[in-house]
JSON list of C-alpha atoms in Angstrom, two decimals:
[
{"chain": "V", "resi": 206, "resn": "MET", "atom": "CA", "xyz": [157.78, 50.47, -104.33]},
{"chain": "V", "resi": 207, "resn": "VAL", "atom": "CA", "xyz": [156.48, 46.67, -101.96]},
{"chain": "V", "resi": 208, "resn": "GLN", "atom": "CA", "xyz": [152.92, 46.75, -100.55]},
{"chain": "V", "resi": 209, "resn": "ALA", "atom": "CA", "xyz": [152.23, 43.71, -97.90]},
{"chain": "V", "resi": 210, "resn": "THR", "atom": "CA", "xyz": [148.99, 43.00, -96.18]},
{"chain": "V", "resi": 211, "resn": "ALA", "atom": "CA", "xyz": [148.62, 40.55, -93.34]},
{"chain": "V", "resi": 212, "resn": "THR", "atom": "CA", "xyz": [144.93, 39.52, -92.60]},
{"chain": "V", "resi": 213, "resn": "SER", "atom": "CA", "xyz": [143.06, 38.07, -89.52]},
{"chain": "V", "resi": 214, "resn": "ARG", "atom": "CA", "xyz": [140.17, 36.48, -89.43]},
{"chain": "V", "resi": 215, "resn": "SER", "atom": "CA", "xyz": [137.48, 36.07, -86.90]},
{"chain": "V", "resi": 216, "resn": "VAL", "atom": "CA", "xyz": [138.30, 38.17, -83.91]},
{"chain": "V", "resi": 217, "resn": "ARG", "atom": "CA", "xyz": [136.65, 37.86, -80.85]},
{"chain": "V", "resi": 218, "resn": "THR", "atom": "CA", "xyz": [135.36, 41.71, -81.06]},
{"chain": "V", "resi": 219, "resn": "SER", "atom": "CA", "xyz": [132.38, 43.43, -83.52]},
{"chain": "V", "resi": 220, "resn": "ALA", "atom": "CA", "xyz": [134.01, 44.88, -86.20]},
{"chain": "V", "resi": 221, "resn": "GLN", "atom": "CA", "xyz": [132.70, 48.67, -85.05]},
{"chain": "V", "resi": 222, "resn": "LYS", "atom": "CA", "xyz": [135.20, 48.51, -82.01]},
{"chain": "V", "resi": 223, "resn": "ALA", "atom": "CA", "xyz": [137.80, 47.32, -84.04]},
{"chain": "V", "resi": 224, "resn": "GLY", "atom": "CA", "xyz": [136.87, 49.99, -86.25]},
{"chain": "V", "resi": 225, "resn": "LEU", "atom": "CA", "xyz": [137.78, 52.65, -83.56]},
{"chain": "V", "resi": 226, "resn": "VAL", "atom": "CA", "xyz": [141.10, 51.49, -83.54]},
{"chain": "V", "resi": 227, "resn": "LEU", "atom": "CA", "xyz": [142.62, 50.83, -86.73]},
{"chain": "V", "resi": 228, "resn": "ASP", "atom": "CA", "xyz": [141.35, 54.10, -87.78]},
{"chain": "V", "resi": 229, "resn": "LEU", "atom": "CA", "xyz": [143.67, 55.40, -85.04]},
{"chain": "V", "resi": 230, "resn": "ILE", "atom": "CA", "xyz": [146.69, 54.22, -87.36]},
{"chain": "V", "resi": 231, "resn": "ARG", "atom": "CA", "xyz": [145.84, 54.49, -90.70]},
{"chain": "V", "resi": 232, "resn": "GLY", "atom": "CA", "xyz": [148.21, 56.37, -93.28]},
{"chain": "V", "resi": 233, "resn": "LYS", "atom": "CA", "xyz": [150.79, 56.69, -90.15]},
{"chain": "V", "resi": 234, "resn": "ASP", "atom": "CA", "xyz": [154.28, 55.08, -90.26]},
{"chain": "V", "resi": 235, "resn": "VAL", "atom": "CA", "xyz": [155.04, 51.72, -88.93]},
{"chain": "V", "resi": 236, "resn": "THR", "atom": "CA", "xyz": [157.02, 52.45, -86.06]},
{"chain": "V", "resi": 237, "resn": "GLY", "atom": "CA", "xyz": [154.28, 55.46, -84.82]},
{"chain": "V", "resi": 238, "resn": "ALA", "atom": "CA", "xyz": [151.27, 52.85, -85.59]},
{"chain": "V", "resi": 239, "resn": "LEU", "atom": "CA", "xyz": [153.27, 50.31, -83.20]},
{"chain": "V", "resi": 240, "resn": "ALA", "atom": "CA", "xyz": [154.26, 53.21, -80.65]},
{"chain": "V", "resi": 241, "resn": "THR", "atom": "CA", "xyz": [150.52, 53.84, -80.58]},
{"chain": "V", "resi": 242, "resn": "LEU", "atom": "CA", "xyz": [148.70, 50.38, -80.48]},
{"chain": "V", "resi": 243, "resn": "LYS", "atom": "CA", "xyz": [151.26, 48.74, -77.60]},
{"chain": "V", "resi": 244, "resn": "PHE", "atom": "CA", "xyz": [150.01, 52.43, -75.77]},
{"chain": "V", "resi": 245, "resn": "SER", "atom": "CA", "xyz": [146.09, 52.46, -76.68]},
{"chain": "V", "resi": 246, "resn": "THR", "atom": "CA", "xyz": [143.84, 50.99, -73.75]},
{"chain": "V", "resi": 247, "resn": "LYS", "atom": "CA", "xyz": [141.36, 49.21, -76.23]},
{"chain": "V", "resi": 248, "resn": "GLY", "atom": "CA", "xyz": [141.37, 45.60, -75.59]},
{"chain": "V", "resi": 249, "resn": "VAL", "atom": "CA", "xyz": [141.50, 44.74, -79.29]},
{"chain": "V", "resi": 250, "resn": "ALA", "atom": "CA", "xyz": [144.53, 46.81, -79.99]},
{"chain": "V", "resi": 251, "resn": "LYS", "atom": "CA", "xyz": [146.81, 43.71, -78.85]},
{"chain": "V", "resi": 252, "resn": "SER", "atom": "CA", "xyz": [145.86, 42.21, -81.89]},
{"chain": "V", "resi": 253, "resn": "ILE", "atom": "CA", "xyz": [145.70, 44.89, -84.14]},
{"chain": "V", "resi": 254, "resn": "HIS", "atom": "CA", "xyz": [149.52, 45.13, -82.58]},
{"chain": "V", "resi": 255, "resn": "THR", "atom": "CA", "xyz": [150.27, 41.16, -83.65]},
{"chain": "V", "resi": 256, "resn": "LEU", "atom": "CA", "xyz": [148.66, 42.02, -86.92]},
{"chain": "V", "resi": 257, "resn": "LEU", "atom": "CA", "xyz": [150.68, 45.46, -87.89]},
{"chain": "V", "resi": 258, "resn": "LYS", "atom": "CA", "xyz": [153.86, 43.25, -86.83]},
{"chain": "V", "resi": 259, "resn": "SER", "atom": "CA", "xyz": [153.08, 40.36, -89.22]},
{"chain": "V", "resi": 260, "resn": "ALA", "atom": "CA", "xyz": [152.13, 42.47, -91.97]},
{"chain": "V", "resi": 261, "resn": "ILE", "atom": "CA", "xyz": [156.18, 44.11, -91.78]},
{"chain": "V", "resi": 262, "resn": "ALA", "atom": "CA", "xyz": [157.31, 40.95, -91.62]},
{"chain": "V", "resi": 263, "resn": "ASN", "atom": "CA", "xyz": [155.34, 40.02, -94.76]},
{"chain": "V", "resi": 264, "resn": "ALA", "atom": "CA", "xyz": [156.92, 42.95, -96.69]},
{"chain": "V", "resi": 265, "resn": "GLN", "atom": "CA", "xyz": [160.47, 42.08, -95.43]},
{"chain": "V", "resi": 266, "resn": "GLN", "atom": "CA", "xyz": [159.87, 39.15, -97.36]},
{"chain": "V", "resi": 267, "resn": "ALA", "atom": "CA", "xyz": [158.33, 40.66, -100.44]},
{"chain": "V", "resi": 268, "resn": "GLU", "atom": "CA", "xyz": [160.57, 40.70, -103.52]},
{"chain": "V", "resi": 269, "resn": "GLY", "atom": "CA", "xyz": [161.69, 43.82, -103.91]},
{"chain": "V", "resi": 270, "resn": "PHE", "atom": "CA", "xyz": [161.59, 44.96, -100.70]},
{"chain": "V", "resi": 271, "resn": "GLY", "atom": "CA", "xyz": [164.19, 48.17, -99.96]},
{"chain": "V", "resi": 272, "resn": "GLY", "atom": "CA", "xyz": [165.66, 46.78, -96.66]},
{"chain": "V", "resi": 273, "resn": "ASP", "atom": "CA", "xyz": [164.17, 49.95, -94.52]},
{"chain": "V", "resi": 274, "resn": "VAL", "atom": "CA", "xyz": [161.37, 49.47, -92.01]},
{"chain": "V", "resi": 275, "resn": "GLU", "atom": "CA", "xyz": [161.24, 53.09, -91.68]},
{"chain": "V", "resi": 276, "resn": "ARG", "atom": "CA", "xyz": [160.41, 54.14, -94.76]},
{"chain": "V", "resi": 277, "resn": "LEU", "atom": "CA", "xyz": [157.20, 51.54, -94.51]},
{"chain": "V", "resi": 278, "resn": "TYR", "atom": "CA", "xyz": [153.81, 53.19, -93.52]},
{"chain": "V", "resi": 279, "resn": "VAL", "atom": "CA", "xyz": [150.23, 51.86, -92.81]},
{"chain": "V", "resi": 280, "resn": "SER", "atom": "CA", "xyz": [148.51, 52.10, -97.15]},
{"chain": "V", "resi": 281, "resn": "ALA", "atom": "CA", "xyz": [145.29, 50.17, -95.84]},
{"chain": "V", "resi": 282, "resn": "ALA", "atom": "CA", "xyz": [143.51, 49.02, -92.50]},
{"chain": "V", "resi": 283, "resn": "TYR", "atom": "CA", "xyz": [139.88, 48.06, -92.42]},
{"chain": "V", "resi": 284, "resn": "ALA", "atom": "CA", "xyz": [137.73, 45.56, -89.84]},
{"chain": "V", "resi": 285, "resn": "ASP", "atom": "CA", "xyz": [134.74, 43.88, -92.03]},
{"chain": "V", "resi": 286, "resn": "GLN", "atom": "CA", "xyz": [132.18, 41.40, -90.12]},
{"chain": "V", "resi": 287, "resn": "GLY", "atom": "CA", "xyz": [133.02, 37.97, -89.38]},
{"chain": "V", "resi": 288, "resn": "THR", "atom": "CA", "xyz": [130.44, 35.35, -88.59]},
{"chain": "V", "resi": 289, "resn": "SER", "atom": "CA", "xyz": [128.31, 36.09, -85.47]},
{"chain": "V", "resi": 290, "resn": "PHE", "atom": "CA", "xyz": [127.88, 33.32, -82.57]},
{"chain": "V", "resi": 291, "resn": "LYS", "atom": "CA", "xyz": [123.77, 33.03, -81.39]},
{"chain": "V", "resi": 292, "resn": "ARG", "atom": "CA", "xyz": [123.13, 32.01, -78.53]},
{"chain": "V", "resi": 293, "resn": "VAL", "atom": "CA", "xyz": [120.30, 32.00, -76.07]},
{"chain": "V", "resi": 294, "resn": "ARG", "atom": "CA", "xyz": [119.60, 33.98, -72.72]},
{"chain": "V", "resi": 295, "resn": "PRO", "atom": "CA", "xyz": [117.16, 32.84, -70.49]},
{"chain": "V", "resi": 296, "resn": "ALA", "atom": "CA", "xyz": [114.65, 35.37, -69.63]},
{"chain": "V", "resi": 297, "resn": "PRO", "atom": "CA", "xyz": [111.32, 36.09, -66.99]},
{"chain": "V", "resi": 298, "resn": "MET", "atom": "CA", "xyz": [108.52, 33.96, -67.25]},
{"chain": "V", "resi": 299, "resn": "GLY", "atom": "CA", "xyz": [110.14, 31.09, -69.33]},
{"chain": "V", "resi": 300, "resn": "ARG", "atom": "CA", "xyz": [111.06, 33.48, -72.40]},
{"chain": "V", "resi": 301, "resn": "ALA", "atom": "CA", "xyz": [114.62, 33.54, -74.03]},
{"chain": "V", "resi": 302, "resn": "PHE", "atom": "CA", "xyz": [116.44, 36.76, -75.34]},
{"chain": "V", "resi": 303, "resn": "ARG", "atom": "CA", "xyz": [119.03, 36.29, -77.79]},
{"chain": "V", "resi": 304, "resn": "VAL", "atom": "CA", "xyz": [122.37, 37.26, -77.75]},
{"chain": "V", "resi": 305, "resn": "VAL", "atom": "CA", "xyz": [125.15, 38.02, -80.35]},
{"chain": "V", "resi": 306, "resn": "LYS", "atom": "CA", "xyz": [128.35, 37.20, -79.94]},
{"chain": "V", "resi": 307, "resn": "ARG", "atom": "CA", "xyz": [129.87, 38.83, -83.00]},
{"chain": "V", "resi": 308, "resn": "THR", "atom": "CA", "xyz": [133.52, 39.28, -84.42]},
{"chain": "V", "resi": 309, "resn": "ALA", "atom": "CA", "xyz": [135.73, 41.02, -87.36]},
{"chain": "V", "resi": 310, "resn": "HIS", "atom": "CA", "xyz": [137.97, 40.02, -90.26]},
{"chain": "V", "resi": 311, "resn": "LEU", "atom": "CA", "xyz": [141.19, 42.39, -89.86]},
{"chain": "V", "resi": 312, "resn": "THR", "atom": "CA", "xyz": [142.93, 43.37, -92.67]},
{"chain": "V", "resi": 313, "resn": "VAL", "atom": "CA", "xyz": [146.43, 45.71, -92.50]},
{"chain": "V", "resi": 314, "resn": "GLN", "atom": "CA", "xyz": [148.18, 47.12, -95.37]},
{"chain": "V", "resi": 315, "resn": "VAL", "atom": "CA", "xyz": [151.93, 48.30, -95.77]},
{"chain": "V", "resi": 316, "resn": "ALA", "atom": "CA", "xyz": [153.33, 50.01, -98.09]},
{"chain": "V", "resi": 317, "resn": "GLU", "atom": "CA", "xyz": [156.94, 51.52, -98.66]},
{"chain": "V", "resi": 318, "resn": "ARG", "atom": "CA", "xyz": [156.86, 55.28, -99.53]},
{"chain": "V", "resi": 319, "resn": "PRO", "atom": "CA", "xyz": [158.86, 56.31, -102.74]},
{"chain": "V", "resi": 320, "resn": "VAL", "atom": "CA", "xyz": [161.96, 58.08, -102.43]},
{"chain": "V", "resi": 321, "resn": "ARG", "atom": "CA", "xyz": [161.80, 61.63, -102.97]},
{"chain": "V", "resi": 322, "resn": "ARG", "atom": "CA", "xyz": [164.54, 62.80, -105.53]},
{"chain": "V", "resi": 323, "resn": "ARG", "atom": "CA", "xyz": [165.08, 66.63, -104.91]},
{"chain": "V", "resi": 324, "resn": "ALA", "atom": "CA", "xyz": [165.17, 68.24, -108.74]},
{"chain": "V", "resi": 325, "resn": "PRO", "atom": "CA", "xyz": [168.72, 69.80, -109.56]},
{"chain": "V", "resi": 326, "resn": "GLN", "atom": "CA", "xyz": [169.04, 73.43, -108.70]},
{"chain": "V", "resi": 327, "resn": "ALA", "atom": "CA", "xyz": [170.11, 75.82, -110.67]},
{"chain": "V", "resi": 328, "resn": "PRO", "atom": "CA", "xyz": [172.45, 78.69, -108.75]},
{"chain": "V", "resi": 329, "resn": "THR", "atom": "CA", "xyz": [170.83, 81.93, -107.48]},
{"chain": "V", "resi": 330, "resn": "GLN", "atom": "CA", "xyz": [172.48, 84.97, -107.14]},
{"chain": "V", "resi": 331, "resn": "PRO", "atom": "CA", "xyz": [173.28, 86.18, -103.63]},
{"chain": "V", "resi": 332, "resn": "ARG", "atom": "CA", "xyz": [170.60, 89.15, -102.67]},
{"chain": "V", "resi": 333, "resn": "ALA", "atom": "CA", "xyz": [171.53, 91.83, -101.78]},
{"chain": "V", "resi": 334, "resn": "ARG", "atom": "CA", "xyz": [171.27, 92.87, -97.75]},
{"chain": "V", "resi": 335, "resn": "LYS", "atom": "CA", "xyz": [169.33, 96.04, -96.57]},
{"chain": "V", "resi": 336, "resn": "THR", "atom": "CA", "xyz": [171.24, 98.29, -94.59]},
{"chain": "V", "resi": 337, "resn": "ALA", "atom": "CA", "xyz": [169.11, 100.08, -91.43]},
{"chain": "V", "resi": 338, "resn": "GLY", "atom": "CA", "xyz": [168.60, 103.83, -92.31]},
{"chain": "V", "resi": 339, "resn": "ALA", "atom": "CA", "xyz": [169.71, 103.85, -95.84]},
{"chain": "V", "resi": 340, "resn": "SER", "atom": "CA", "xyz": [166.93, 104.65, -97.68]},
{"chain": "V", "resi": 341, "resn": "THR", "atom": "CA", "xyz": [165.50, 102.71, -100.57]},
{"chain": "V", "resi": 342, "resn": "GLN", "atom": "CA", "xyz": [163.66, 105.90, -102.63]},
{"chain": "V", "resi": 343, "resn": "GLU", "atom": "CA", "xyz": [166.32, 108.30, -104.24]}
]
């Protein structure tokens, strides 16, 4: 089973906002996840879309990849807090307020679903059909 990871560091959004979008795609197939990100209204969805495409490309380059992108799914997706830019905003009466501009480290991991093989089934006897009006009690 192939696993591939893609990480984007210092994305200019908070980890909480990115986590909301990552929750939408966790556990989905990659085609469904890409469609979800494409039509999401959140601003960080575009960054996550490119990150997911990068993770798919990493999986295709991995040794042992089966070649079928349709079998890939998002196995893990999370956002960690990055460095924060501290800025100062003027306030009344000569004071100053601190503004914290947050960043996030985004990680998306894709994995290949295992192929399900059916066990051979033993042949069964055909069931007798009940006819309308026939009574089973005698």
